[in-house]
CSV table of C-alpha atoms in Angstrom, one decimal:
chain,number,residue,atom,x,y,z
A,1,MET,CA,20.3,79.6,60.8
A,2,THR,CA,20.0,75.9,61.0
A,3,ALA,CA,17.6,75.8,59.5
A,4,TYR,CA,18.7,76.7,56.8
A,5,PHE,CA,21.8,74.9,57.2
A,6,ALA,CA,19.8,71.9,57.8
A,7,PHE,CA,17.7,72.3,54.5
A,8,PHE,CA,20.3,71.6,52.2
A,9,GLY,CA,21.2,68.2,53.8
A,10,ASP,CA,17.3,67.6,54.3
A,11,ASN,CA,16.4,68.2,50.2
A,12,SER,CA,19.8,67.4,49.0
A,13,ALA,CA,17.4,65.8,46.4
A,14,LEU,CA,15.0,68.2,45.5
A,15,LEU,CA,17.4,71.0,45.5
A,16,ALA,CA,19.7,69.1,42.9
A,17,GLU,CA,17.3,68.5,40.6
A,18,LEU,CA,15.3,71.7,40.3
A,19,THR,CA,19.0,73.3,40.1
A,20,LEU,CA,19.8,71.1,37.0
A,21,GLY,CA,16.1,71.7,35.9
A,22,HIS,CA,17.2,75.4,36.7
A,23,VAL,CA,20.6,75.5,34.8
A,24,LEU,CA,19.0,74.1,31.4
A,25,LEU,CA,16.2,76.9,31.3
A,26,SER,CA,18.7,79.5,31.7
A,27,VAL,CA,21.0,78.4,29.4
A,28,ALA,CA,18.5,77.3,26.9
A,29,ALA,CA,17.4,80.7,27.1
A,30,LEU,CA,20.8,82.7,27.2
A,31,LEU,CA,21.4,80.2,24.1
A,32,ILE,CA,18.6,81.2,22.4
A,33,ALA,CA,19.4,85.1,22.7
A,34,ILE,CA,22.8,84.3,21.6
A,35,VAL,CA,22.1,82.4,18.5
A,36,LEU,CA,19.6,85.6,17.7
A,37,ALA,CA,21.8,88.5,18.5
A,38,ILE,CA,25.4,87.6,17.7
A,39,PRO,CA,25.0,87.1,14.0
A,40,LEU,CA,22.3,90.9,14.0
A,41,GLY,CA,24.6,92.5,15.5
A,42,ALA,CA,27.6,91.7,14.2
A,43,TRP,CA,26.7,91.9,10.7
A,44,ILE,CA,24.8,95.4,11.3
A,45,GLY,CA,28.1,96.6,12.9
A,46,HIS,CA,29.9,95.4,9.8
A,47,LEU,CA,27.2,97.1,7.4
A,48,HIS,CA,28.3,100.1,10.3
A,49,ARG,CA,24.3,101.3,9.2
A,50,PHE,CA,21.4,100.6,11.0
A,51,SER,CA,22.8,101.8,14.1
A,52,PHE,CA,20.5,103.4,15.2
A,53,LEU,CA,18.1,101.3,15.1
A,54,VAL,CA,20.0,98.3,17.0
A,55,VAL,CA,20.6,100.8,19.8
A,56,ASN,CA,16.7,101.7,19.9
A,57,VAL,CA,15.7,98.4,19.4
A,58,GLY,CA,18.2,97.3,22.0
A,59,ASN,CA,16.8,100.2,24.9
A,60,VAL,CA,12.6,99.1,23.7
A,61,LEU,CA,13.4,96.0,24.4
A,62,ARG,CA,16.1,96.1,27.5
A,63,SER,CA,12.9,98.2,29.3
A,64,LEU,CA,10.2,95.5,29.6
A,65,PRO,CA,9.2,94.3,32.9
A,66,THR,CA,9.8,90.3,33.0
A,67,LEU,CA,6.3,89.9,34.8
A,68,ALA,CA,4.4,92.3,32.0
A,69,ILE,CA,6.1,89.9,29.5
A,70,ILE,CA,5.0,86.5,31.2
A,71,ALA,CA,1.6,88.3,32.4
A,72,ILE,CA,0.7,89.3,28.8
A,73,GLY,CA,2.6,86.0,27.6
A,74,ILE,CA,-0.3,84.4,29.7
A,75,ALA,CA,-3.1,85.8,28.7
A,76,LEU,CA,-2.2,85.6,24.9
A,77,TYR,CA,0.2,81.9,24.4
A,78,GLY,CA,-1.0,81.0,28.1
A,79,PHE,CA,1.4,78.9,31.0
A,80,GLY,CA,4.3,77.0,30.2
A,81,ASP,CA,8.0,76.7,28.6
A,82,ILE,CA,7.6,79.2,25.6
A,83,ASN,CA,6.0,81.6,28.5
A,84,ILE,CA,9.3,81.6,30.0
A,85,THR,CA,11.7,81.0,28.0
A,86,VAL,CA,10.4,83.9,25.6
A,87,ALA,CA,10.4,86.3,28.7
A,88,LEU,CA,14.6,85.0,29.3
A,89,VAL,CA,15.2,85.2,25.9
A,90,ILE,CA,14.4,88.9,26.0
A,91,LEU,CA,15.9,89.7,29.0
A,92,ALA,CA,19.8,88.3,27.6
A,93,PHE,CA,19.0,89.7,23.7
A,94,PRO,CA,19.4,93.0,24.2
A,95,LEU,CA,22.4,93.2,25.8
A,96,VAL,CA,24.0,90.3,23.5
A,97,LEU,CA,22.8,92.7,20.8
A,98,THR,CA,24.2,95.8,21.4
A,99,ASN,CA,27.9,94.0,22.8
A,100,THR,CA,27.6,92.4,19.7
A,101,PHE,CA,27.0,95.6,17.2
A,102,THR,CA,29.5,98.5,19.3
A,103,ALA,CA,32.4,95.5,19.3
A,104,VAL,CA,32.3,94.8,15.4
A,105,GLU,CA,31.8,98.1,14.6
A,106,SER,CA,34.6,100.3,16.4
A,107,VAL,CA,36.7,97.3,15.4
A,108,ASP,CA,39.8,99.6,14.5
A,109,PRO,CA,38.8,100.8,10.9
A,110,GLY,CA,43.0,100.9,10.4
A,111,THR,CA,42.8,96.8,10.8
A,112,VAL,CA,39.8,96.1,8.4
A,113,GLU,CA,41.0,98.6,5.8
A,114,ALA,CA,44.6,96.4,5.8
A,115,ALA,CA,42.1,93.4,5.3
A,116,ARG,CA,40.7,94.5,2.8
A,117,GLY,CA,44.1,95.6,1.4
A,118,MET,CA,45.3,91.8,1.4
A,119,GLY,CA,42.4,90.8,-0.7
A,120,MET,CA,39.7,89.5,2.0
A,121,THR,CA,36.1,89.8,1.5
A,122,GLY,CA,33.8,91.3,3.4
A,123,TRP,CA,32.9,87.8,5.0
A,124,GLN,CA,36.3,86.9,5.7
A,125,ILE,CA,37.3,90.1,6.7
A,126,LEU,CA,33.9,89.5,9.9
A,127,THR,CA,34.9,86.2,10.7
A,128,ARG,CA,39.0,86.7,10.3
A,129,VAL,CA,39.5,90.2,12.0
A,130,GLU,CA,35.9,92.0,12.9
A,131,LEU,CA,34.4,88.9,15.1
A,132,PRO,CA,37.6,87.8,17.1
A,133,SER,CA,38.6,91.6,18.2
A,134,SER,CA,35.1,91.4,19.2
A,135,ILE,CA,35.0,88.6,21.6
A,136,PRO,CA,36.1,90.0,24.9
A,137,LEU,CA,33.5,93.0,24.5
A,138,ILE,CA,30.7,90.1,23.2
A,139,MET,CA,31.7,87.4,26.0
A,140,SER,CA,30.7,90.7,28.9
A,141,GLY,CA,27.7,90.7,27.2
A,142,ILE,CA,27.3,87.1,28.0
A,143,ARG,CA,28.2,87.3,30.9
A,144,THR,CA,25.6,89.8,32.4
A,145,SER,CA,23.1,88.1,30.8
A,146,TRP,CA,23.7,85.0,32.8
A,147,VAL,CA,23.4,86.7,35.6
A,148,TYR,CA,20.6,88.1,34.6
A,149,VAL,CA,18.6,85.5,33.5
A,150,VAL,CA,19.5,82.8,36.0
A,151,ALA,CA,18.6,85.8,38.6
A,152,THR,CA,15.3,85.8,36.6
A,153,ALA,CA,14.2,81.9,35.6
A,154,TYR,CA,12.8,81.6,39.8
A,155,LEU,CA,9.7,83.8,37.5
A,156,ALA,CA,9.1,80.6,35.9
A,157,THR,CA,6.9,79.3,38.3
A,158,PHE,CA,4.9,82.1,38.1
A,159,ALA,CA,5.0,81.6,34.1
A,160,GLY,CA,3.4,78.0,34.6
A,161,ARG,CA,6.8,76.3,34.1
A,162,GLN,CA,7.6,74.2,37.4
A,163,GLY,CA,10.8,72.6,38.0
A,164,THR,CA,13.8,75.6,39.0
A,165,LEU,CA,14.4,76.5,42.1
A,166,GLY,CA,11.4,79.6,42.0
A,167,ASP,CA,9.3,76.2,43.1
A,168,ILE,CA,10.7,77.2,46.2
A,169,ILE,CA,11.4,80.6,46.3
A,170,SER,CA,7.9,81.2,45.5
A,171,ASN,CA,7.0,78.8,48.2
A,172,ILE,CA,7.3,80.4,51.5
A,173,GLU,CA,4.6,79.2,53.0
A,174,GLY,CA,6.0,75.2,51.6
A,175,TYR,CA,9.7,75.4,52.6
A,176,ASP,CA,9.5,78.4,55.0
A,177,LEU,CA,12.1,81.6,55.0
A,178,ALA,CA,14.8,78.3,55.5
A,179,GLY,CA,14.2,76.9,52.2
A,180,VAL,CA,13.9,80.1,49.9
A,181,LEU,CA,17.2,81.5,51.2
A,182,ALA,CA,18.7,78.1,50.9
A,183,ALA,CA,17.3,77.7,46.4
A,184,ALA,CA,18.0,81.7,46.6
A,185,THR,CA,21.4,80.7,47.6
A,186,ILE,CA,22.3,78.2,45.2
A,187,SER,CA,20.8,81.0,42.2
A,188,ILE,CA,23.6,83.3,43.5
A,189,VAL,CA,26.5,80.5,43.3
A,190,LEU,CA,25.1,79.3,39.8
A,191,ALA,CA,25.7,83.2,38.8
A,192,PHE,CA,29.0,83.2,40.0
A,193,LEU,CA,29.8,80.3,38.9
A,194,GLY,CA,28.4,80.7,35.5
A,195,ASP,CA,30.4,83.8,34.8
A,196,ALA,CA,33.5,82.6,36.2
A,197,LEU,CA,32.9,80.0,33.3
A,198,LEU,CA,32.3,82.3,30.8
A,199,GLY,CA,35.6,84.1,32.0
A,200,LEU,CA,37.7,80.5,31.0
A,201,ALA,CA,36.0,81.0,27.9
A,202,GLU,CA,36.9,84.1,27.3
A,203,ARG,CA,40.3,83.9,27.8
A,204,ALA,CA,40.3,80.6,25.5
A,205,LEU,CA,38.4,82.4,23.1
A,206,THR,CA,40.4,85.7,23.1
A,207,PRO,CA,42.9,85.7,20.1
A,208,THR,CA,46.5,86.0,22.0
A,209,GLY,CA,47.5,89.5,19.9
A,210,LEU,CA,44.6,90.7,21.4
A,211,ARG,CA,45.4,89.4,24.8
A,212,LEU,CA,48.9,90.5,24.5
A,213,ALA,CA,47.5,94.4,23.7
A,214,GLN,CA,45.4,94.4,26.2
A,215,ARG,CA,48.0,93.2,28.8
A,216,VAL,CA,50.5,95.8,27.8
A,217,ARG,CA,47.7,98.9,27.9
A,218,THR,CA,46.6,98.0,31.0
A,219,THR,CA,50.2,97.4,33.3
A,220,GLY,CA,52.2,100.0,30.7
A,221,PRO,CA,53.9,103.0,31.9
A,222,ILE,CA,51.3,105.6,30.9
A,223,ALA,CA,48.3,104.8,34.5
A,224,GLU,CA,45.7,106.1,32.9
A,225,PRO,CA,42.8,105.1,34.6
A,226,ALA,CA,41.8,101.7,32.6
A,227,PRO,CA,39.1,103.1,29.7
A,228,ALA,CA,35.6,102.5,31.0
A,229,PRO,CA,34.9,99.0,31.5
A,230,ALA,CA,31.6,100.1,29.5
A,231,PRO,CA,28.5,100.0,31.7
A,232,ALA,CA,27.6,97.4,29.1
A,233,GLN,CA,24.2,98.3,29.2
A,234,ALA,CA,24.7,101.8,28.9
B,1,MET,CA,1.9,83.9,48.8
B,2,ILE,CA,2.7,86.0,51.6
B,3,GLY,CA,0.5,89.5,51.5
B,4,SER,CA,-1.7,88.8,48.2
B,5,PRO,CA,-5.4,89.4,48.8
B,6,THR,CA,-6.4,86.5,50.6
B,7,GLN,CA,-9.5,86.3,48.0
B,8,VAL,CA,-9.0,87.6,44.8
B,9,ILE,CA,-12.6,89.6,43.4
B,10,PRO,CA,-12.0,90.9,40.5
B,11,ILE,CA,-14.3,93.6,39.4
B,12,PHE,CA,-16.9,93.0,36.8
B,13,GLU,CA,-18.1,96.1,35.9
B,14,GLY,CA,-17.9,96.3,32.2
B,15,PRO,CA,-20.9,94.9,31.2
B,16,GLN,CA,-20.5,94.5,27.9
B,17,CYS,CA,-18.1,91.5,28.8
B,18,ALA,CA,-18.0,88.2,27.4
B,19,PRO,CA,-16.5,85.9,29.5
B,20,ASP,CA,-14.2,84.2,27.1
B,21,ALA,CA,-13.2,87.7,25.3
B,22,THR,CA,-8.8,88.4,25.6
B,23,PHE,CA,-9.1,91.5,25.8
B,24,CYS,CA,-12.4,93.5,27.0
B,25,TRP,CA,-11.7,97.7,26.5
B,26,ASP,CA,-15.4,97.9,29.2
B,27,TRP,CA,-13.4,96.3,31.9
B,28,PHE,CA,-10.3,98.6,31.3
B,29,THR,CA,-12.5,102.0,31.3
B,30,ALA,CA,-14.4,100.2,34.2
B,31,ASN,CA,-11.9,99.4,36.4
B,32,TRP,CA,-9.6,102.5,35.3
B,33,GLY,CA,-10.4,105.0,38.2
B,34,THR,CA,-10.4,102.4,40.9
B,35,LEU,CA,-7.8,99.8,40.3
B,36,LEU,CA,-5.4,101.0,37.7
B,37,GLY,CA,-4.8,104.4,37.8
B,38,PRO,CA,-3.7,104.2,41.1
B,39,SER,CA,-1.2,101.1,41.3
B,40,LEU,CA,0.0,102.8,38.4
B,41,VAL,CA,0.6,106.3,40.6
B,42,GLN,CA,2.0,103.8,43.0
B,43,HIS,CA,3.9,101.9,40.9
B,44,ILE,CA,5.6,105.4,40.3
B,45,TYR,CA,6.7,106.3,43.4
B,46,ILE,CA,7.4,103.2,44.9
B,47,THR,CA,10.5,103.5,41.7
B,48,LEU,CA,11.4,107.0,42.1
B,49,ILE,CA,12.1,106.2,45.8
B,50,ALA,CA,14.3,103.4,45.3
B,51,VAL,CA,16.2,105.5,43.1
B,52,VAL,CA,16.6,108.1,44.5
B,53,ILE,CA,17.9,106.7,47.9
B,54,GLY,CA,20.3,104.2,45.6
B,55,LEU,CA,21.3,107.5,44.2
B,56,VAL,CA,21.6,108.9,47.5
B,57,ILE,CA,23.6,105.9,49.1
B,58,SER,CA,25.7,105.8,45.6
B,59,LEU,CA,26.8,109.1,45.4
B,60,GLY,CA,28.5,109.3,48.9
B,61,ALA,CA,30.0,105.6,48.6
B,62,ALA,CA,31.5,106.6,45.0
B,63,LEU,CA,33.3,109.7,46.8
B,64,VAL,CA,34.3,108.2,49.2
B,65,ALA,CA,35.5,105.3,47.0
B,66,PHE,CA,37.2,107.6,45.1
B,67,SER,CA,40.4,108.0,47.0
B,68,ARG,CA,40.2,104.9,48.4
B,69,GLY,CA,40.7,101.9,45.9
B,70,TRP,CA,39.8,99.3,49.5
B,71,PHE,CA,36.8,100.7,49.5
B,72,ALA,CA,35.6,101.1,45.6
B,73,SER,CA,36.3,97.2,45.3
B,74,GLY,CA,34.6,96.3,48.5
B,75,PHE,CA,31.9,98.6,47.2
B,76,LEU,CA,31.9,97.0,44.0
B,77,GLY,CA,31.9,93.5,45.0
B,78,PHE,CA,29.3,93.7,47.5
B,79,ALA,CA,26.4,95.2,45.7
B,80,THR,CA,27.5,93.0,42.5
B,81,PHE,CA,26.4,90.0,45.6
B,82,LEU,CA,23.2,92.1,46.2
B,83,TYR,CA,22.7,92.1,42.6
B,84,THR,CA,22.7,88.5,42.1
B,85,ILE,CA,19.9,87.4,44.6
B,86,PRO,CA,16.7,86.4,43.3
B,87,SER,CA,14.7,89.6,43.5
B,88,LEU,CA,11.5,88.0,45.5
B,89,ALA,CA,14.3,86.0,48.1
B,90,PHE,CA,15.6,89.4,48.6
B,91,PHE,CA,12.1,90.9,49.2
B,92,LEU,CA,11.1,87.7,51.7
B,93,MET,CA,13.6,88.0,53.4
B,94,PHE,CA,13.2,91.0,55.3
B,95,VAL,CA,9.6,90.3,56.0
B,96,PRO,CA,10.8,88.9,59.4
B,97,ILE,CA,11.9,92.5,60.1
B,98,THR,CA,10.3,95.1,58.5
B,99,GLY,CA,6.7,93.1,57.7
B,100,LEU,CA,4.6,93.1,54.5
B,101,SER,CA,5.4,96.9,53.9
B,102,LEU,CA,6.7,99.5,51.4
B,103,THR,CA,9.6,99.4,53.3
B,104,THR,CA,10.4,96.0,53.0
B,105,ILE,CA,10.2,96.2,49.5
B,106,GLU,CA,12.4,99.9,49.0
B,107,ILE,CA,15.3,97.6,50.9
B,108,GLY,CA,15.1,95.1,48.4
B,109,LEU,CA,14.6,97.8,45.3
B,110,THR,CA,17.3,100.1,46.4
B,111,SER,CA,19.9,97.3,47.1
B,112,TYR,CA,19.0,96.5,42.9
B,113,THR,CA,20.4,100.4,42.5
B,114,LEU,CA,23.1,100.1,44.0
B,115,LEU,CA,25.7,98.4,41.6
B,116,LEU,CA,24.2,100.3,38.3
B,117,LEU,CA,24.3,103.8,40.0
B,118,PHE,CA,27.5,103.1,42.4
B,119,ARG,CA,30.1,101.6,39.4
B,120,ASN,CA,28.7,104.0,36.5
B,121,THR,CA,29.5,107.5,39.0
B,122,LEU,CA,32.5,105.6,40.4
B,123,THR,CA,34.0,105.3,36.1
B,124,GLY,CA,32.9,108.7,35.6
B,125,LEU,CA,34.8,110.6,37.7
B,126,ARG,CA,37.7,108.5,36.9
B,127,THR,CA,37.9,108.8,33.4
B,128,VAL,CA,37.3,113.1,33.5
B,129,PRO,CA,39.3,114.3,31.1
B,130,ARG,CA,42.8,114.6,32.6
B,131,SER,CA,42.9,118.4,31.2
B,132,ALA,CA,40.4,119.6,32.6
B,133,VAL,CA,42.1,118.0,35.5
B,134,GLU,CA,45.2,119.8,34.9
B,135,ALA,CA,43.9,123.1,34.1
B,136,ALA,CA,41.9,123.3,37.4
B,137,GLU,CA,45.0,122.6,38.8
B,138,GLY,CA,46.7,125.2,37.1
B,139,MET,CA,43.8,127.9,38.3
B,140,GLY,CA,44.6,126.3,42.2
B,141,LEU,CA,41.9,124.0,42.7
B,142,THR,CA,42.1,122.1,46.2
B,143,PRO,CA,41.9,118.8,45.3
B,144,ASN,CA,38.4,118.0,47.4
B,145,GLN,CA,37.1,121.5,44.7
B,146,ILE,CA,38.1,119.1,41.6
B,147,LEU,CA,36.2,116.4,43.0
B,148,PHE,CA,33.0,118.5,44.0
B,149,ARG,CA,33.1,121.1,41.4
B,150,ILE,CA,35.1,119.4,37.9
B,151,ARG,CA,35.2,115.4,38.5
B,152,LEU,CA,31.5,115.5,39.2
B,153,PRO,CA,29.9,117.8,37.5
B,154,LEU,CA,31.9,116.0,34.6
B,155,ALA,CA,30.6,112.2,35.8
B,156,LEU,CA,27.1,113.7,35.2
B,157,PRO,CA,26.3,111.5,31.4
B,158,SER,CA,28.0,108.6,33.0
B,159,ILE,CA,25.7,109.0,36.3
B,160,MET,CA,23.0,109.4,33.7
B,161,ALA,CA,23.4,106.5,32.2
B,162,GLY,CA,23.5,104.5,35.4
B,163,ILE,CA,20.0,106.2,36.2
B,164,ARG,CA,18.4,104.8,33.3
B,165,ILE,CA,19.3,101.4,33.6
B,166,SER,CA,18.1,101.8,37.5
B,167,VAL,CA,14.7,103.5,36.7
B,168,VAL,CA,13.8,100.5,34.5
B,169,THR,CA,15.6,97.6,36.3
B,170,VAL,CA,13.8,98.7,39.2
B,171,ILE,CA,10.2,99.0,37.9
B,172,SER,CA,11.0,96.0,36.2
B,173,LEU,CA,11.5,94.5,39.4
B,174,ALA,CA,9.0,96.2,41.8
B,175,THR,CA,6.2,94.1,40.0
B,176,VAL,CA,7.8,91.3,41.6
B,177,ALA,CA,7.7,92.8,44.7
B,178,ALA,CA,3.9,92.9,45.3
B,179,SER,CA,3.8,89.3,45.2
B,180,VAL,CA,5.1,90.0,48.7
B,181,ALA,CA,3.9,93.6,49.6
B,182,PRO,CA,0.7,94.5,47.4
B,183,LEU,CA,1.4,97.4,45.5
B,184,GLY,CA,1.6,99.4,41.6
B,185,LEU,CA,1.2,97.0,38.8
B,186,GLY,CA,2.7,93.8,40.4
B,187,LYS,CA,-0.8,93.8,42.5
B,188,PRO,CA,-3.2,93.3,39.4
B,189,ILE,CA,-0.5,91.1,37.6
B,190,PHE,CA,-0.7,88.8,41.0
B,191,ASP,CA,-4.3,89.0,40.7
B,192,ALA,CA,-5.0,88.1,37.3
B,193,ILE,CA,-2.2,85.3,37.4
B,194,HIS,CA,-4.4,83.8,40.1
B,195,THR,CA,-7.6,84.3,38.5
B,196,LEU,CA,-6.4,84.1,34.8
B,197,PHE,CA,-8.5,86.8,33.8
B,198,SER,CA,-6.7,87.8,30.2
B,199,THR,CA,-7.8,91.1,30.1
B,200,GLU,CA,-6.7,92.5,33.9
B,201,LEU,CA,-3.1,90.2,32.6
B,202,ILE,CA,-3.0,92.5,29.3
B,203,SER,CA,-4.3,95.9,31.1
B,204,ALA,CA,-1.9,95.7,33.9
B,205,GLY,CA,1.5,94.3,31.3
B,206,VAL,CA,1.1,96.6,28.9
B,207,LEU,CA,0.6,99.6,31.1
B,208,THR,CA,4.3,98.1,33.3
B,209,ILE,CA,5.9,98.1,29.6
B,210,LEU,CA,4.3,101.5,28.9
B,211,VAL,CA,5.2,102.9,32.6
B,212,ALA,CA,9.0,101.9,31.6
B,213,LEU,CA,9.2,102.6,28.2
B,214,ALA,CA,7.8,106.9,29.6
B,215,ALA,CA,10.5,106.6,32.0
B,216,ASP,CA,13.0,106.0,29.6
B,217,VAL,CA,12.3,108.1,27.8
B,218,VAL,CA,12.0,111.0,30.4
B,219,VAL,CA,15.5,109.8,31.7
B,220,VAL,CA,16.7,110.4,28.3
B,221,PHE,CA,15.3,114.3,28.0
B,222,LEU,CA,16.3,114.6,31.9
B,223,GLN,CA,19.9,113.7,30.2
B,224,ARG,CA,19.8,115.7,27.9
B,225,LEU,CA,18.6,118.5,30.0
B,226,VAL,CA,21.3,118.4,32.7
B,227,THR,CA,24.0,117.8,29.8
B,228,PRO,CA,23.5,120.3,26.6
B,229,TRP,CA,27.8,119.8,26.1
B,230,THR,CA,27.7,116.4,25.5
B,231,ARG,CA,25.2,117.3,22.4
B,232,THR,CA,27.8,119.3,21.4
B,233,ALA,CA,30.3,118.5,21.4
B,234,ARG,CA,29.2,115.3,19.3
B,235,ARG,CA,27.6,118.0,16.8
B,236,THR,CA,31.7,119.2,16.2
B,237,SER,CA,33.2,116.7,16.4
């Protein structure tokens, strides 16, 4: 236990450097996944077509074991940044995709009709009606993806990419269990911290009307259990 | 790396292998019976053990949590915490207690299933249609009978969805576990990461992906088998 606490003090510079590297890699992977997944999911959800395709692509990608992708990547395109980034993007992408798609597709058809009746174009309906209403579910996908990515980014070390907490976590001979646990602790804190920050972003982004509607629904007189916070990955 | 073989000697029995070939089919067939096949079987049972134990714990916990809100939020917080621990650190944490063994791996893998299985089971129990519960009350069933005979069966679709996610999650994490105790398809993966033998990297990687995809299909099949009513309902609605 003493060794564990001492590790933070003795190696603070190293830990700070690796933590920063860990965060940057995770954020980069998550951003790439978001940039790819949200437009695709939103567009297909808007069209109300190809849902079969999105669901199946999401399920297949979600099944891919990260270390297997890294291993195949080493054989095909070598060690380094590309290898680990591809693996982490594949980890984060399906969840953001399916959540965005589900959210946009399940926007109340009456609301969409009303928007169309007001003369909005398809693009306006998507950006001003469907996407704002979808923010809570999209953000919940992003938050869960962040937790996955940050907890998995240490595999970078096996993909030959130095400079993440994986340098310590995978090197128990060099740093002892105390070091491994210290690095793991930071990784856990990063997961919760990022989740909390994204939660704040979610609150800021959610349109006021939607927030009010949610409040009424959850605290209203009908004490029906809140509708399944849809097992995001299911 | 703890537990990984001190010396890695890939078996080059395929005589037709060029040293720089990306993938050599001869090596694959030569090593299927001795290395890849057994690792694959091992990987499947490592996964099965973790998911079955995780399911037993989660079902029990969810049944307790159903009527006790404090236990529900407590267990959920605990399971969420476990889920955020980087898997390798989790496996290493138990090495001083349970050694470089299957037990160590299973403790870690089982812990990772708890969040998915517990949350889905509890959600399933809680979102049973009110009408079904009221009908059961009208027939004079006690609260316990309602829980076990009405709510639990009706929660099956949600429970099966949880099993589906946890199976693919465990298959993925079990590869990492091989760096602690050399078992399953992770063993050839880590061997090959050290030797940079690309045929072995691809063989083991692709086999792991195939196991995951196959497992996903099997669970979906089981899901349809045990919850036939969900399909009928969808068709009629």
